[in-house]
Every structure is written in C-alpha cells, then in structure tokens.
Amino acid sequence: MDEIAEIRAAVGARAKAGLLIAGPAGVGKSRLLREACADRDVVSVQATRAGAGLPLGVFAPHLPPNPPVDAGPAGMVRWAAEALAGRVIAVDDAHLLDDASATLLLHLAAAGRAFLLLTVRSREPAPDAITALWKDDWVARSELGPFTVGDVRAVLPAISESAVRRLHRLTGGNALMLRELTLSGDALDGTREARSPRGSGAVRISPRLAELVHDRLAGLGGDELAVLEYLSLGEPVGLAALIALTSAEACEAVEEAQLATVLRDGRRTQLRLAHPIYGEVIRASCPVLRARRRQAELAAVTEAYGHRRREDVMRIAAWRLESGTATEPGPLLAAATLAYAVSDLSLALRLAEAAVAAGGGLDATLTLAEFRIWSAQPEEAAAALALADLADSDEFQRARYAVNRAINLGWGLGRLDEALRVLDEEAARQPVRELAGLLVSLRAAQQMLGGQWRPAVAVAAELLGGPPLPPPATAQAHGVLVHVRAVTGDVSGARAAADAAMATVDAWAPQAPFLQVGMDSMLTLAHLLAGELPAAERAAEEAYERLATVGGWPWALGCLSMSRGWAARYRGRVAEAVRWQRDAVANLDGSPWAPLCLAELAHAAALAGDADTAVAALRAAGESRSAAFELLNPLIELAEPWVLAVTGRLREARAAALRTARRARSYGFTGFEAAALHDAMRLDAEPAAERLTALSDVCEGPLGDVFARHARALGDGDVRGLLGAADRFEELGLTLHAADAVAQAARISPAAGDRARRLASRCEGAVTPALRALSMPKLTDRERQIAELAARGATSREIAATLVLSVRTVDNHLSRAYAKLGVTGRAELARLMRGGRTDLPRAHDS
C-alpha cells in the first residue's frame, strides 16, 4: 500500500524525529503500523487505558531490569531515554499513554535520539506531550481516512462493482468493519441488493461484528438506545421529532458518544447514525413488534410536525407500510409515484402493490403494471394489465393503458408487431391530440429500436416540428434522434438532441425516468464510437452516480453499468470492463437489455483471455437476442469476432468481423461499421483502407480518421505510419488499440516490440492476436488453430471433427507446432499458453 511505503520512506529519510498517524477508530492504523514495521528492529508497544496508571509501564519489557532507586520522575525518564536511545519506537494508540511515557517520547524526539512511529485516534484526548510532538513539528502528522470506493475495489479486485459499493456503503470505508463484513461473506452474495423503504438491504451480521458494535453501545440508557433505534429505522430524522419521541438529553448523549452526527438540511436540523453498520446491527437486534411501533411513531410525529417535502410523503408511507398502519390507497399511490420519480423503483413497486391491495382502483393497477414493466417483470405486468377495468375510464387512463401494454409487449415480451398494433389502434381513436402524440412518439421509439430507424426519425422530426406535445412525448421524440445519431456517427447531433430533451427534464423525468437512462447510455456510446473517451466516461459516470445513491432500480443501474463497461473496454481496462459487465448482467437478468450486456461481457472477457466466460456469455446473448432491439444488436455481433479469436478460430473471427461490417453498412450504422472494419484489421484481415477513409468523412470525431490512418499504414507496411497511428490512439486514451498497432509494427521492425509490451502492461492482462504474436515463433493459421484447441483440452479426434480434417492431419500439424514452439506435448503446450501466450502467431503466406 502507498501508506506503508510512506512510513518506510519516512524511517529511511529521518527528515523529522518521527511520524504520527491519526484517524478514527477502525480505519486500519494498527495494521498499517504492524505491516510497516515488519522485518525491522523496532521497539513496538501497545498503549491501553488499563496500563495508563503505571508510569513507563508500557515500555517495561524494553528497559533494563534494575531501575535507579529514588531517581524521581525526571530521573526515571532520563534512565529510560538512555535505554531506548538510537532505536525506532512504534507506539499504537499513543493517546492512551501515561504522562511519563508521553514525556519520554517527547524528550527522545526533541533530542533527536530516537525515531518515533505513533498512531492516535482522532478526536480523542491525548497527553500534552503527545500533542506537542506534532503541534511543535517534532514529528510529521499523517491523517488516515476511511477507504474510498477505489480502495475497496483495489483490496477486493475479484468482486463485482455492486458488491464493492455495497461494502463501502455499509462500512463507511472503515477497514476493520470491511474486514469483518468480508469475512462473513454476506455482502459478497449476489449482485443485487434487496432494499427496504429505509434504504438498506438485509445483511447477516457476523457475531464478531455485532459484538464490536454492541461494545460501542454499552452503557447507553433507554432513551439513548431509543434514539439509535429510530435512526436505524428512518435516518435521517429531524431533531425536533427525536426530541418529541425521546429527549433532548438523549440526542445530545448519542452525539457526544460519536454514535450519531448532526447535519443541517436547509432549515432542518437532522440526525444520522455515525456509521452505516450501526443501523444494520441495531435493526437486527430490534424485536419485530418494537420496530413496527417505532415506525408508526415516526410516521405520526412526522405528520404532526408537517411534511412539506416530497421525501416526507415517501417516508411516511414507507413507515406506515412497514408498521402495518397503511390503510388509505391515496397516500400510498402518491408516495409510489414520488419514489418512481427519484428512481427508487423497488420502494415504488412495494407501495404500488399496497395501493392496489388497499383498493386503489384503475390508477393503482396501471401504476403497478408500469412499475413491474421497468422492474423486468413482464409476465407480472401483463397479469396486472389483465385486471384493469376500463369500463369507466377516461381518455388519459386509456392512453396510459395502451402505453403500458405496448411497452410490455414490445420491450418486455419481445412481441414488437403486436405492440405497434396496439399503439396504432389507440392513436386512431384517441380524441385528445396531445395524448395521440404521446402514443405516436412511443411508436417511433419502438420502431427505431426495432431497426426501422429511418421512418422513426421522420416521425420524430414531424412531432418536434408540430404543435406542442406533453413533455414525455417531446423527450421521447428527442430520444429517438439521440439513439439513431449515436449509431450513425453523428455525435454532435446526438448531443444536441439530448440537450434539447434535458432542457425540460424536470417536466418529464418524474413521469418517465427511463428516458433519461436511455439517453445517458446512448450518449456514452456516441462519444465512444467517435473516440471521445473523456466525454464518454464523464457521461457514464455522472449518470451512474446519480442512480447509485438510490440503488433501488436494478434495470437502470444495469444499463449504466453496461455503459461504464463500454468506456472501460475502449480504455483498454479489460478486467474493469468485465467487472462492470458482470454487474450489468446480474441487474438486467430477465430484461430485454440482457442480451446486450451479455455480449459486452463476452467481448471484455475475450479481450481479457477468459475464453470460457466469453463463449458462455456470447451463447447466452445469442439465445436471448430480441428483434425489438435490432438497432443495438450490432453490439452482439461486434463481440463475436473476439470470442472466436480467443478460442483459436482466427480465420472465422476475421470473417465474422467483416460480416458485421457489411450488415452495419446495410443498416446505415456507420459507427458500428467503422468499429467492425477496424476490429477485422486488428485480427489480421486485409485492411479496408478505402472504406475506412470514406467513413472518416461521414463519422464525426477523431476515431474514424485514425482508423483510416492505421489501415493505410498497415496495408503499405509503413512502420512509421503504424507508430503514428498508435501515437494518436494513445492520445485518445485507446491504449489497447495503440498496443495492437505497435505490435503490428513490430512484425516489420522488432524494435517496436518493447513499446507494445509497455502499452499492453497498462491493459490489465489483455490478450489480442497482435500482442500474443510478440516474440513468438511463427505458425501457420492451421497449426495455430489446432494448437489452440489442443491446449484447451480437445483430443485429436475432437479437433478433427470440429475442423473437418483427418486425425492424421491434425497430429501432423500438432507435431510441427510442437517443434516450432519447443514443447514436447499437450501439457507443455497448455502451460505455455496459460502463461499468457494463449494464441499463436501465424506465418504470413507469401
């Protein structure tokens, strides 16, 4: 860790008399100190409250056995200083030292006779001598804060992004609690986090973790514990409400004990638990009936003190629901709508179900159906719609019914033709022009995603150029343009359409938050296809963080995880891309977007050299592929060549990439076409320099031009041109693309190989045919293909059946490959390929 290196560097430099590490309890100060002092000659002691009553007692094991008689306090300090002079002294929890020990350390530091490594707990009282050490600048002071999300990801690289964020949220970055929660294994189970109205998933707390928290709660009175229970069930809670439920003294006591923090929110003063895990432990130990009573009391006091904010309406409804005191459908339905508006779909769904059960009628039924659609529950949504009684419905309710039914048919059940028919029929009989416009805009969106983008764009343009429409209809029309312009290489057009939609976001997002998720994802894709990585990463990250704070809408988080995975793959961070796509797959399970993220997982895994994951994910993507998403299905096709390549089928990989390019061209998807042609070139297909040059004239952004430049250089065997293309790729942030271009140059000028390897080292173990070929013996296509299959465990007979060859031919090719590679059999071949060279370069035919 960087902190350990910092401590060891400080010991070596001795610029000051020591280093003091400060931080709150549990952030890892003690472990950091132990690891930094490992393998060193250090006087290491642990201060405790119990030992503070014995002067110099903590140092007794390191002092001579016969202290001077009648030396007095000052003499004892001098005697101890002589014994410890010249040593490195490490003291954990130095704020607990007795005054004599603290004075000893100050004396040694001021005289320059020892080097001190100390830890202290922030905001804890310490002896004056310890405070003087850093205040008077005898020692350097370093603040050790909680782990960031990035720190958690670094220490737990194998877990999903959702698990990383869940652990960070639950532990607040506290290293001790992170360790305990990780060891319990619960926070690593699955990717989705089941959420309740209080915003927390149920977590199985290990006995040791529960003991650690209960130790912090020891000695609290009844009112103080009540304050913590109220906070655990509904934080943040207003101070006035808590005082009414308990007492002002109890609120002050929990703040002074650092169990709760006070925050200002506008004109409100609220309390929140000082640590997220406290809430999990307190809820786990709170009896069910008492928890229900507490929640009913929270609802009642919040109602009494006024609930002017929309979150108050949601929280009151949630508490009523949890406490079993919700009886009126109106408040439940209003709260469900508000929860949907802020993208907490799991809460919205529960409230809508309760509103239907409470007799909410048609509006509640339609609301429930809508929320089930966006929760990837198409069958359940269809069941809710089947119960809708339209006998006394008005025009708005009938339009809403048609919208929900069409979305569920087209995007939920994959029956696009039926969905379009439902919209046509309802639009034809809808007497309200604005509502008819809403139906037509949805039809354009479904038609566009189904691949019929030209007529959809015409309809969207006509709607936007006509009389004013309801904000969701206008936003949906703009969304059609965002999607189409993204895949046709018009990034500025996509951005302009998104900006136009977002100008009125407050008017439509509460009713249709899914539109913003779709536009955010497509803007990311548009920027990537154009080679604008910083803009793509910014769009993806901002959208993800906006929803991750709520965390109650798996489908939306899945789409945005997929976007972040796209950006990571383009950046060459293939392991990170795999993590994001695993997250997306888990969150989008059962949704119509699942095939897209499965294909992206296959793509990233193939680049990372994980053939098994790549093959399985691509197969699953193909099996669940939907015609309702034909516009984005090229993402599946773009993954196929890399999956074929990682399994040793390079000839088929090149053919697949060229086939994808032809299909994209037939659809007019210039961005996808350029990407596919360039992929084919990276897989050793003949460079399509002329076509890529033509595409660079119509595709906006810098990427089309560098693709064409790369193709011309490769076709001409121009080393300088290849290195120039690599320079431009590197400037754009496409590190893996740059590495491949340099590796191709290394075939002509081997001196370029070192640069290719340096670039590849920044790509998290990425493996591509060009990189695998560095410094490797040359095999023919057939030798390499057979060697790849043999190394993966296929027998000669199985290889022969796969490639339609005789067993003798397979064995002959394999023998020649062994001779070229310097191996004697399949076991050595497999070890060679597991060592990172899992695809073998071909000898170029003359």
GROMACS .gro file of N, CA and C in nm, residues 490-577:
model
  264
  490ASP      N    1  -2.311   1.050  -3.585
  490ASP     CA    2  -2.338   1.194  -3.570
  490ASP      C    3  -2.341   1.228  -3.421
  491VAL      N    4  -2.222   1.240  -3.361
  491VAL     CA    5  -2.216   1.260  -3.216
  491VAL      C    6  -2.267   1.397  -3.177
  492SER      N    7  -2.241   1.500  -3.257
  492SER     CA    8  -2.291   1.633  -3.221
  492SER      C    9  -2.443   1.637  -3.232
  493GLY      N   10  -2.499   1.565  -3.330
  493GLY     CA   11  -2.644   1.557  -3.341
  493GLY      C   12  -2.705   1.485  -3.223
  494ALA      N   13  -2.640   1.378  -3.179
  494ALA     CA   14  -2.689   1.305  -3.061
  494ALA      C   15  -2.685   1.394  -2.939
  495ARG      N   16  -2.575   1.468  -2.924
  495ARG     CA   17  -2.562   1.556  -2.808
  495ARG      C   18  -2.664   1.669  -2.812
  496ALA      N   19  -2.688   1.723  -2.931
  496ALA     CA   20  -2.786   1.832  -2.943
  496ALA      C   21  -2.926   1.784  -2.909
  497ALA      N   22  -2.962   1.663  -2.955
  497ALA     CA   23  -3.094   1.609  -2.925
  497ALA      C   24  -3.108   1.583  -2.775
  498ALA      N   25  -3.000   1.531  -2.713
  498ALA     CA   26  -3.006   1.506  -2.569
  498ALA      C   27  -3.018   1.638  -2.493
  499ASP      N   28  -2.944   1.739  -2.535
  499ASP     CA   29  -2.952   1.869  -2.468
  499ASP      C   30  -3.092   1.928  -2.479
  500ALA      N   31  -3.153   1.912  -2.596
  500ALA     CA   32  -3.289   1.964  -2.615
  500ALA      C   33  -3.387   1.894  -2.522
  501ALA      N   34  -3.371   1.763  -2.507
  501ALA     CA   35  -3.459   1.689  -2.416
  501ALA      C   36  -3.435   1.730  -2.272
  502MET      N   37  -3.306   1.743  -2.233
  502MET     CA   38  -3.274   1.772  -2.094
  502MET      C   39  -3.309   1.914  -2.054
  503ALA      N   40  -3.335   2.000  -2.151
  503ALA     CA   41  -3.375   2.137  -2.118
  503ALA      C   42  -3.508   2.139  -2.044
  504THR      N   43  -3.590   2.035  -2.062
  504THR     CA   44  -3.720   2.029  -1.994
  504THR      C   45  -3.729   1.905  -1.905
  505VAL      N   46  -3.614   1.858  -1.856
  505VAL     CA   47  -3.612   1.731  -1.784
  505VAL      C   48  -3.703   1.730  -1.661
  506ASP      N   49  -3.712   1.843  -1.592
  506ASP     CA   50  -3.795   1.848  -1.471
  506ASP      C   51  -3.943   1.824  -1.502
  507ALA      N   52  -3.981   1.853  -1.626
  507ALA     CA   53  -4.122   1.838  -1.663
  507ALA      C   54  -4.157   1.694  -1.700
  508TRP      N   55  -4.060   1.615  -1.747
  508TRP     CA   56  -4.094   1.479  -1.792
  508TRP      C   57  -4.028   1.366  -1.711
  509ALA      N   58  -3.914   1.393  -1.648
  509ALA     CA   59  -3.845   1.285  -1.577
  509ALA      C   60  -3.927   1.220  -1.466
  510PRO      N   61  -4.008   1.296  -1.388
  510PRO     CA   62  -4.087   1.229  -1.285
  510PRO      C   63  -4.184   1.125  -1.341
  511GLN      N   64  -4.230   1.146  -1.465
  511GLN     CA   65  -4.324   1.051  -1.525
  511GLN      C   66  -4.251   0.943  -1.606
  512ALA      N   67  -4.132   0.974  -1.657
  512ALA     CA   68  -4.062   0.880  -1.746
  512ALA      C   69  -3.912   0.882  -1.721
  513PRO      N   70  -3.867   0.843  -1.601
  513PRO     CA   71  -3.723   0.848  -1.573
  513PRO      C   72  -3.641   0.755  -1.661
  514PHE      N   73  -3.707   0.653  -1.719
  514PHE     CA   74  -3.634   0.560  -1.805
  514PHE      C   75  -3.579   0.628  -1.930
  515LEU      N   76  -3.644   0.736  -1.975
  515LEU     CA   77  -3.597   0.805  -2.094
  515LEU      C   78  -3.457   0.863  -2.071
  516GLN      N   79  -3.434   0.916  -1.951
  516GLN     CA   80  -3.304   0.975  -1.922
  516GLN      C   81  -3.196   0.867  -1.919
  517VAL      N   82  -3.228   0.750  -1.865
  517VAL     CA   83  -3.130   0.641  -1.861
  517VAL      C   84  -3.090   0.601  -2.003
  518GLY      N   85  -3.189   0.589  -2.092
  518GLY     CA   86  -3.159   0.551  -2.230
  518GLY      C   87  -3.073   0.655  -2.300
  519MET      N   88  -3.105   0.781  -2.280
  519MET     CA   89  -3.026   0.886  -2.346
  519MET      C   90  -2.885   0.893  -2.289
  520ASP      N   91  -2.871   0.876  -2.159
  520ASP     CA   92  -2.737   0.876  -2.099
  520ASP      C   93  -2.651   0.763  -2.159
  521SER      N   94  -2.710   0.645  -2.171
  521SER     CA   95  -2.636   0.531  -2.226
  521SER      C   96  -2.596   0.556  -2.371
  522MET      N   97  -2.688   0.610  -2.449
  522MET     CA   98  -2.658   0.630  -2.591
  522MET      C   99  -2.559   0.744  -2.612
  523LEU      N  100  -2.561   0.844  -2.526
  523LEU     CA  101  -2.460   0.949  -2.538
  523LEU      C  102  -2.321   0.892  -2.511
  524THR      N  103  -2.312   0.803  -2.414
  524THR     CA  104  -2.184   0.737  -2.387
  524THR      C  105  -2.138   0.662  -2.511
  525LEU      N  106  -2.227   0.586  -2.573
  525LEU     CA  107  -2.192   0.509  -2.691
  525LEU      C  108  -2.152   0.600  -2.806
  526ALA      N  109  -2.225   0.710  -2.824
  526ALA     CA  110  -2.192   0.804  -2.932
  526ALA      C  111  -2.051   0.858  -2.916
  527HIS      N  112  -2.017   0.899  -2.794
  527HIS     CA  113  -1.883   0.953  -2.770
  527HIS      C  114  -1.776   0.845  -2.792
  528LEU      N  115  -1.804   0.721  -2.754
  528LEU     CA  116  -1.706   0.615  -2.772
  528LEU      C  117  -1.683   0.586  -2.919
  529LEU      N  118  -1.791   0.575  -2.996
  529LEU     CA  119  -1.778   0.546  -3.138
  529LEU      C  120  -1.704   0.659  -3.211
  530ALA      N  121  -1.708   0.778  -3.152
  530ALA     CA  122  -1.636   0.891  -3.211
  530ALA      C  123  -1.493   0.903  -3.159
  531GLY      N  124  -1.458   0.826  -3.055
  531GLY     CA  125  -1.324   0.835  -2.998
  531GLY      C  126  -1.309   0.943  -2.893
  532GLU      N  127  -1.420   0.989  -2.837
  532GLU     CA  128  -1.416   1.095  -2.735
  532GLU      C  129  -1.431   1.031  -2.597
  533LEU      N  130  -1.323   0.968  -2.550
  533LEU     CA  131  -1.331   0.890  -2.427
  533LEU      C  132  -1.359   0.973  -2.302
  534PRO      N  133  -1.295   1.087  -2.281
  534PRO     CA  134  -1.325   1.163  -2.159
  534PRO      C  135  -1.473   1.201  -2.150
  535ALA      N  136  -1.531   1.244  -2.262
  535ALA     CA  137  -1.673   1.280  -2.262
  535ALA      C  138  -1.759   1.157  -2.235
  536ALA      N  139  -1.722   1.043  -2.292
  536ALA     CA  140  -1.798   0.919  -2.269
  536ALA      C  141  -1.793   0.879  -2.123
  537GLU      N  142  -1.673   0.881  -2.066
  537GLU     CA  143  -1.658   0.840  -1.925
  537GLU      C  144  -1.732   0.935  -1.834
  538ARG      N  145  -1.728   1.063  -1.865
  538ARG     CA  146  -1.799   1.161  -1.782
  538ARG      C  147  -1.949   1.137  -1.788
  539ALA      N  148  -2.002   1.114  -1.908
  539ALA     CA  149  -2.146   1.090  -1.922
  539ALA      C  150  -2.187   0.963  -1.847
  540ALA      N  151  -2.109   0.856  -1.861
  540ALA     CA  152  -2.143   0.730  -1.796
  540ALA      C  153  -2.133   0.740  -1.644
  541GLU      N  154  -2.025   0.803  -1.596
  541GLU     CA  155  -2.004   0.811  -1.452
  541GLU      C  156  -2.109   0.898  -1.385
  542GLU      N  157  -2.138   1.014  -1.443
  542GLU     CA  158  -2.236   1.104  -1.381
  542GLU      C  159  -2.372   1.037  -1.376
  543ALA      N  160  -2.412   0.971  -1.482
  543ALA     CA  161  -2.543   0.904  -1.483
  543ALA      C  162  -2.547   0.791  -1.381
  544TYR      N  163  -2.439   0.713  -1.373
  544TYR     CA  164  -2.436   0.601  -1.278
  544TYR      C  165  -2.441   0.651  -1.135
  545GLU      N  166  -2.360   0.751  -1.103
  545GLU     CA  167  -2.355   0.800  -0.965
  545GLU      C  168  -2.489   0.861  -0.924
  546ARG      N  169  -2.559   0.920  -1.018
  546ARG     CA  170  -2.690   0.978  -0.985
  546ARG      C  171  -2.786   0.871  -0.937
  547LEU      N  172  -2.781   0.754  -0.999
  547LEU     CA  173  -2.873   0.647  -0.961
  547LEU      C  174  -2.818   0.558  -0.850
  548ALA      N  175  -2.685   0.546  -0.843
  548ALA     CA  176  -2.626   0.456  -0.744
  548ALA      C  177  -2.655   0.501  -0.602
  549THR      N  178  -2.674   0.632  -0.582
  549THR     CA  179  -2.706   0.680  -0.447
  549THR      C  180  -2.842   0.631  -0.401
  550VAL      N  181  -2.931   0.602  -0.497
  550VAL     CA  182  -3.062   0.547  -0.463
  550VAL      C  183  -3.055   0.396  -0.459
  551GLY      N  184  -3.003   0.338  -0.567
  551GLY     CA  185  -2.977   0.194  -0.570
  551GLY      C  186  -3.099   0.106  -0.577
  552GLY      N  187  -3.216   0.164  -0.599
  552GLY     CA  188  -3.337   0.083  -0.595
  552GLY      C  189  -3.396   0.050  -0.730
  553TRP      N  190  -3.316   0.063  -0.838
  553TRP     CA  191  -3.368   0.036  -0.972
  553TRP      C  192  -3.265  -0.049  -1.046
  554PRO      N  193  -3.267  -0.180  -1.026
  554PRO     CA  194  -3.164  -0.266  -1.086
  554PRO      C  195  -3.152  -0.251  -1.237
  555TRP      N  196  -3.268  -0.242  -1.308
  555TRP     CA  197  -3.260  -0.232  -1.453
  555TRP      C  198  -3.180  -0.109  -1.496
  556ALA      N  199  -3.210   0.006  -1.436
  556ALA     CA  200  -3.140   0.128  -1.475
  556ALA      C  201  -2.992   0.120  -1.439
  557LEU      N  202  -2.962   0.071  -1.320
  557LEU     CA  203  -2.821   0.056  -1.282
  557LEU      C  204  -2.749  -0.040  -1.376
  558GLY      N  205  -2.820  -0.143  -1.420
  558GLY     CA  206  -2.760  -0.238  -1.513
  558GLY      C  207  -2.724  -0.173  -1.645
  559CYS      N  208  -2.815  -0.092  -1.698
  559CYS     CA  209  -2.786  -0.021  -1.824
  559CYS      C  210  -2.665   0.071  -1.809
  560LEU      N  211  -2.658   0.140  -1.696
  560LEU     CA  212  -2.549   0.234  -1.677
  560LEU      C  213  -2.419   0.162  -1.641
  561SER      N  214  -2.428   0.045  -1.577
  561SER     CA  215  -2.308  -0.038  -1.558
  561SER      C  216  -2.253  -0.082  -1.693
  562MET      N  217  -2.344  -0.119  -1.783
  562MET     CA  218  -2.302  -0.158  -1.917
  562MET      C  219  -2.229  -0.042  -1.985
  563SER      N  220  -2.281   0.080  -1.970
  563SER     CA  221  -2.216   0.197  -2.029
  563SER      C  222  -2.075   0.217  -1.973
  564ARG      N  223  -2.062   0.200  -1.843
  564ARG     CA  224  -1.931   0.217  -1.782
  564ARG      C  225  -1.836   0.106  -1.829
  565GLY      N  226  -1.890  -0.012  -1.851
  565GLY     CA  227  -1.809  -0.121  -1.906
  565GLY      C  228  -1.763  -0.092  -2.048
  566TRP      N  229  -1.852  -0.033  -2.130
  566TRP     CA  230  -1.809   0.010  -2.264
  566TRP      C  231  -1.687   0.100  -2.255
  567ALA      N  232  -1.698   0.203  -2.169
  567ALA     CA  233  -1.590   0.301  -2.157
  567ALA      C  234  -1.461   0.234  -2.110
  568ALA      N  235  -1.471   0.142  -2.015
  568ALA     CA  236  -1.351   0.074  -1.966
  568ALA      C  237  -1.288  -0.011  -2.075
  569ARG      N  238  -1.371  -0.078  -2.156
  569ARG     CA  239  -1.317  -0.161  -2.265
  569ARG      C  240  -1.244  -0.075  -2.367
  570TYR      N  241  -1.303   0.036  -2.406
  570TYR     CA  242  -1.236   0.124  -2.501
  570TYR      C  243  -1.104   0.176  -2.443
  571ARG      N  244  -1.101   0.199  -2.315
  571ARG     CA  245  -0.981   0.250  -2.249
  571ARG      C  246  -0.874   0.141  -2.241
  572GLY      N  247  -0.913   0.014  -2.264
  572GLY     CA  248  -0.818  -0.097  -2.253
  572GLY      C  249  -0.813  -0.159  -2.116
  573ARG      N  250  -0.900  -0.114  -2.025
  573ARG     CA  251  -0.903  -0.171  -1.890
  573ARG      C  252  -0.999  -0.290  -1.891
  574VAL      N  253  -0.948  -0.402  -1.940
  574VAL     CA  254  -1.037  -0.514  -1.970
  574VAL      C  255  -1.090  -0.582  -1.844
  575ALA      N  256  -1.010  -0.591  -1.738
  575ALA     CA  257  -1.060  -0.652  -1.614
  575ALA      C  258  -1.170  -0.567  -1.553
  576GLU      N  259  -1.152  -0.434  -1.556
  576GLU     CA  260  -1.257  -0.346  -1.506
  576GLU      C  261  -1.383  -0.359  -1.591
  577ALA      N  262  -1.366  -0.371  -1.721
  577ALA     CA  263  -1.482  -0.387  -1.809
  577ALA      C  264  -1.558  -0.514  -1.776
   0.00000   0.00000   0.00000
